[in-house]
Coordinates of C-alpha atoms in Angstrom, one line a residue:
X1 CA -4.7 19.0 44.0
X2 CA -7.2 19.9 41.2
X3 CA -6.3 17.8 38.3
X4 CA -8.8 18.1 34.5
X5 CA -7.3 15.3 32.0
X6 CA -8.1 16.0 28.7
X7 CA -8.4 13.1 27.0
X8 CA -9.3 11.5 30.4
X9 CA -11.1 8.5 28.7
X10 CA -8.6 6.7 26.7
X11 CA -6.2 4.3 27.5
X12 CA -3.7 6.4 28.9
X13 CA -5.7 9.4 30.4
X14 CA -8.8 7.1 32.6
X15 CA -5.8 5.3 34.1
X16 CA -4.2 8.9 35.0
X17 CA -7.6 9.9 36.3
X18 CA -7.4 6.3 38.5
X19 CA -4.0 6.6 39.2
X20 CA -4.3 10.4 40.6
X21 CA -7.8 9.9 42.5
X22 CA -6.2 6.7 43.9
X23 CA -3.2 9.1 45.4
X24 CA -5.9 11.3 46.9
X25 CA -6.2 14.3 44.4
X26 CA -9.0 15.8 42.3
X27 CA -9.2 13.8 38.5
X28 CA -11.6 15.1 36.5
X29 CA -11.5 13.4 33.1
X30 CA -12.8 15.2 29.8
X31 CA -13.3 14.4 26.2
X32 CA -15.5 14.5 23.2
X33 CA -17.7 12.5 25.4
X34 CA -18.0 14.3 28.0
X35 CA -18.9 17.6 25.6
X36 CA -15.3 18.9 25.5
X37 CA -13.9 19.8 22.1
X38 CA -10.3 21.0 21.6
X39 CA -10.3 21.9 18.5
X40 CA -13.7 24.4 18.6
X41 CA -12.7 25.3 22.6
X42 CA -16.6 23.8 23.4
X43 CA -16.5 23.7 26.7
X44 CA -12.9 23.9 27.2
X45 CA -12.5 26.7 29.7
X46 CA -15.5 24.9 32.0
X47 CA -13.1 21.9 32.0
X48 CA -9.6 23.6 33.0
X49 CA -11.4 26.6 35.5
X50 CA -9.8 26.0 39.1
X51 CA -7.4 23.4 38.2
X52 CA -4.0 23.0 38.8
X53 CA -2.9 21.0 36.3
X54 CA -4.2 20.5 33.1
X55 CA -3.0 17.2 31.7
X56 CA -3.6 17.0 28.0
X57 CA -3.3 13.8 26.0
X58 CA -5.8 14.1 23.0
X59 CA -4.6 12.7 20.1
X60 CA -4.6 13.5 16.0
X61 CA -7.4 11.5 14.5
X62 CA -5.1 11.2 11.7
X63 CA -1.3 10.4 11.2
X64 CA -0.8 12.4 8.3
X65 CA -0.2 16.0 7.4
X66 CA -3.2 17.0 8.8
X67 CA -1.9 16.2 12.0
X68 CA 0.5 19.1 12.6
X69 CA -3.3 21.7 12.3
X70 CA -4.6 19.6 15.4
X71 CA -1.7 20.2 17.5
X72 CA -1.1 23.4 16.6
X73 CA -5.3 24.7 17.4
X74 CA -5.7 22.0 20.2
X75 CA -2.5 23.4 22.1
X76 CA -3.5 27.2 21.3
X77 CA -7.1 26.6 22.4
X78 CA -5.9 24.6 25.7
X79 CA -3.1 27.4 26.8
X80 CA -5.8 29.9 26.5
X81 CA -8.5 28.2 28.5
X82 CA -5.7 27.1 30.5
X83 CA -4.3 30.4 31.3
X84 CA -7.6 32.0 31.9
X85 CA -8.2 29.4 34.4
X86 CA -4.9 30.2 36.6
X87 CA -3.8 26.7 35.6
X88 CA -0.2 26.5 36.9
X89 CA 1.2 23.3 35.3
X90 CA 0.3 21.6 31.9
X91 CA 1.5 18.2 30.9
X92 CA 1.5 16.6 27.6
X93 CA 2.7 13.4 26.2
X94 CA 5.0 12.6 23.2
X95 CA 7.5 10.3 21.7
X96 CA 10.8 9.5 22.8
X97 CA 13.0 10.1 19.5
X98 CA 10.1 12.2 18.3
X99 CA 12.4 15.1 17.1
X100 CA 15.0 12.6 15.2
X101 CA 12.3 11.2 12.4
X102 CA 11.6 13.9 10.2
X103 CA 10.0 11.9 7.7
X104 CA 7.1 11.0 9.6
X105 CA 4.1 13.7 9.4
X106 CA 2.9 12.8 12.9
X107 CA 6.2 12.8 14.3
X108 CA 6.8 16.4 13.1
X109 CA 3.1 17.2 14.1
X110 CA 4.2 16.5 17.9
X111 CA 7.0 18.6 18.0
X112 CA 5.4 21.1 16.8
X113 CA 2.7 20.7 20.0
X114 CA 6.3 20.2 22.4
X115 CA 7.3 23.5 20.6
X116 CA 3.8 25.2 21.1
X117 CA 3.6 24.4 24.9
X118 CA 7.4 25.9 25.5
X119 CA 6.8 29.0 24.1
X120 CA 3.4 29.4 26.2
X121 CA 3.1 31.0 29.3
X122 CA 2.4 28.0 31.8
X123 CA 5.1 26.2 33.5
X124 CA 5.0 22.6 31.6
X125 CA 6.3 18.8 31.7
X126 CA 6.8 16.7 28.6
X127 CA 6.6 13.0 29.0
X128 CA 8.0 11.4 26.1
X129 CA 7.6 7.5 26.0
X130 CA 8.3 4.4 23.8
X131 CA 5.7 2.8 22.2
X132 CA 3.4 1.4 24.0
X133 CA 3.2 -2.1 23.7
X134 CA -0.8 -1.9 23.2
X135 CA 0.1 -1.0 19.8
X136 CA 1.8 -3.9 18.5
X137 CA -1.5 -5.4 16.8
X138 CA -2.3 -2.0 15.2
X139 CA 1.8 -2.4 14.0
X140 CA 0.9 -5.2 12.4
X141 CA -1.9 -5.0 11.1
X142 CA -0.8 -1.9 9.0
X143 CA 1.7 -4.2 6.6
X144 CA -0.4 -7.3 6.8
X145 CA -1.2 -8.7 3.2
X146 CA -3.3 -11.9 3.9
X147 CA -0.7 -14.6 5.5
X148 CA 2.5 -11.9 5.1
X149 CA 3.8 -9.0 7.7
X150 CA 6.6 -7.1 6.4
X151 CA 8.1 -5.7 9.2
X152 CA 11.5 -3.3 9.4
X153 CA 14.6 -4.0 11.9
X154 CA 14.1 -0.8 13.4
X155 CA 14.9 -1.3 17.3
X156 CA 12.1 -0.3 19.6
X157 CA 11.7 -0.6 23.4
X158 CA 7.8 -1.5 24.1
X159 CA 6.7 -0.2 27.2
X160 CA 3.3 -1.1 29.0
X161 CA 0.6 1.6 28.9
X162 CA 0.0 1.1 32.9
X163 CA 3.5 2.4 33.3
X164 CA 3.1 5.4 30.6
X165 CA -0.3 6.6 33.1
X166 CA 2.1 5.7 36.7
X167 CA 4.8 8.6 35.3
X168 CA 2.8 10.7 33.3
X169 CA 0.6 10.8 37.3
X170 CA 3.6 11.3 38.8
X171 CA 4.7 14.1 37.3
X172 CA 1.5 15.8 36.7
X173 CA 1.4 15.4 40.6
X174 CA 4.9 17.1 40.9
X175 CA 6.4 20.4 40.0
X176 CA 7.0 21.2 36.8
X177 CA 10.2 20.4 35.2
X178 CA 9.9 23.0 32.2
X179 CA 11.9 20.2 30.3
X180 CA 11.4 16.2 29.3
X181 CA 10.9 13.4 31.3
X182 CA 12.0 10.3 28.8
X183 CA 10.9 6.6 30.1
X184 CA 11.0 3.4 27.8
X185 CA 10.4 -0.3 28.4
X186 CA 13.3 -2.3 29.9
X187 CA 14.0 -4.5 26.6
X188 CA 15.3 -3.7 23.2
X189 CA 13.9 -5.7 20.5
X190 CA 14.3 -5.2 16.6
X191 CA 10.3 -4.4 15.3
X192 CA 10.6 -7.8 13.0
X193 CA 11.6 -9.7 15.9
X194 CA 8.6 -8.5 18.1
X195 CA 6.6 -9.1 15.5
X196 CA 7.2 -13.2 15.3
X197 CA 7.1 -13.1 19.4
X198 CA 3.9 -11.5 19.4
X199 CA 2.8 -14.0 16.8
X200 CA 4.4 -16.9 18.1
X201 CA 2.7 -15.8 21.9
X202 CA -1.0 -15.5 20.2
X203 CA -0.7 -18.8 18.5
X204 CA -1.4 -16.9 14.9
X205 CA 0.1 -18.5 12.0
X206 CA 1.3 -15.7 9.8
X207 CA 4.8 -14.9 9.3
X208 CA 6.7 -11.6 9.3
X209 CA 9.1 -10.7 6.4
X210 CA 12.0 -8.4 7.6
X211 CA 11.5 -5.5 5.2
X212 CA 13.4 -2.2 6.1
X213 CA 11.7 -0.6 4.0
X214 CA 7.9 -1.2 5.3
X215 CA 5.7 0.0 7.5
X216 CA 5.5 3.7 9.7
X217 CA 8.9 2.8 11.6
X218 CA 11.0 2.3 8.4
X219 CA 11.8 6.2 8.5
X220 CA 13.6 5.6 11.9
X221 CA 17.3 5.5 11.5
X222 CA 19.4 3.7 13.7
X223 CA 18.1 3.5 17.8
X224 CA 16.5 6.8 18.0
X225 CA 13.1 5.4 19.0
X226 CA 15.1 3.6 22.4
X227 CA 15.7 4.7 25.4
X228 CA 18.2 7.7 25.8
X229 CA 20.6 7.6 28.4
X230 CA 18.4 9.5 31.0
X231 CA 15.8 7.5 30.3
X232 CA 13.5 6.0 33.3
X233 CA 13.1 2.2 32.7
X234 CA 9.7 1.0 33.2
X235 CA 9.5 -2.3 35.3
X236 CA 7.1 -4.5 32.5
X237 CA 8.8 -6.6 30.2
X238 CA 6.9 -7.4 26.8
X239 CA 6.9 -10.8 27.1
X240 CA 5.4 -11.2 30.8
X241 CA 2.7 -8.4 29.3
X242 CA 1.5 -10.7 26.8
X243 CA 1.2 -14.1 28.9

């Protein structure tokens, strides 16, 4: 099969590109680099003609209310292209719990792009993960304040970004499921916890304040960014991922 991954250069998308050349289909990544703008459709339709699948996983350059504009243009301009290039399958990838933390401008901004790729006319497959456990420095970085992280109890469920590409592959590769495909890391941790293991792991002395009210993940109540019940559990545990 004919695969063109949009967003084919970043950490998930090159290993989707691997991952699906490695299982012996066509992966053609395309980005910004690669002359291929989402947002002004340059190049766009070259990218998508004669695929199969179109596997998109650009991102917002922003995670704040100008997010929700990207997703809404990017998707439009992609089911276009897509659909004048007798694409048959599209695949995108979003947040588990995305649709339970209205509070968060980027979280709304990617269900709006889940809600823009339903109501298109290509048969699609949502892959909606946990966060990736790449992510934890940026995490703490953004409530850093010299030797202090303040850090919410908010439970998360880290999951490696090797297993993210393997699914998001996998069902790209398959038939589409015109629904959600939810996968999470096997271990639930409270976000202050992980914090003091990641820490604690990197040998870096500062400490982490529990602080509910800190930080992006403060305006996620209860366990809605875990695993839901038909969840696939990735094999990688956090703490064999950082040793």
């Amino acid at each position: 099969m004919k695969f063109a991954v949009i967003g084919g250069t970043g950490l998930i998308g090159s290993r989707v590109v691997e991952n699906l050349n490695a299982a012996g289909h066509q992966a053609v990544p395309h980005s910004l680099s690669t002359g291929v703008d989402v947002i002004t459709g340059q190049g766009l339709e070259a990218a998508v003609a004669g695929a199969d699948v179109v596997v998109n996983l650009t991102n917002s350059p922003t995670f704040d209310d100008a997010s929700p504009a990207f997703f809404r243009t990017s998707m439009d301009n992609l089911l276009a292209a897509s659909r004048k290039g007798g694409v048959g399958h599209v695949v995108i990838l979003s947040i588990v719990g995305v649709d339970k933390v209205p509070g968060l401008d980027y979280y709304r901004a990617k269900v709006l792009q889940e809600e823009v790729l339903k109501a298109g006319p290509i048969p699609y497959s949502i892959v909606r993960a946990t966060q990736f456990m790449e992510f934890m420095d940026a995490t703490l970085s953004m409530t850093a304040d010299g030797d202090t992280i303040r850090l919410p109890r908010t439970p998360v469920q880290p999951i490696a970004a090797a297993d993210v590409a393997g699914v998001v592959a996998e069902v790209a590769a398959g038939s589409p499921v015109n629904g959600v495909v939810n996968i999470a890391g096997p271990d639930v941790y409270p976000l202050d916890e992980l914090g003091r293991l990641t820490l604690t792991a990197k040998g870096d002395g500062r400490r982490v304040v529990t602080d509910d009210t800190a930080g992006l993940f403060a305006a996620a109540d209860g366990d809605v960014l875990t695993a839901p019940a038909d969840a696939r559990i990735a094999p990688t545990h956090y703490t064999d991922w950082l040793s």
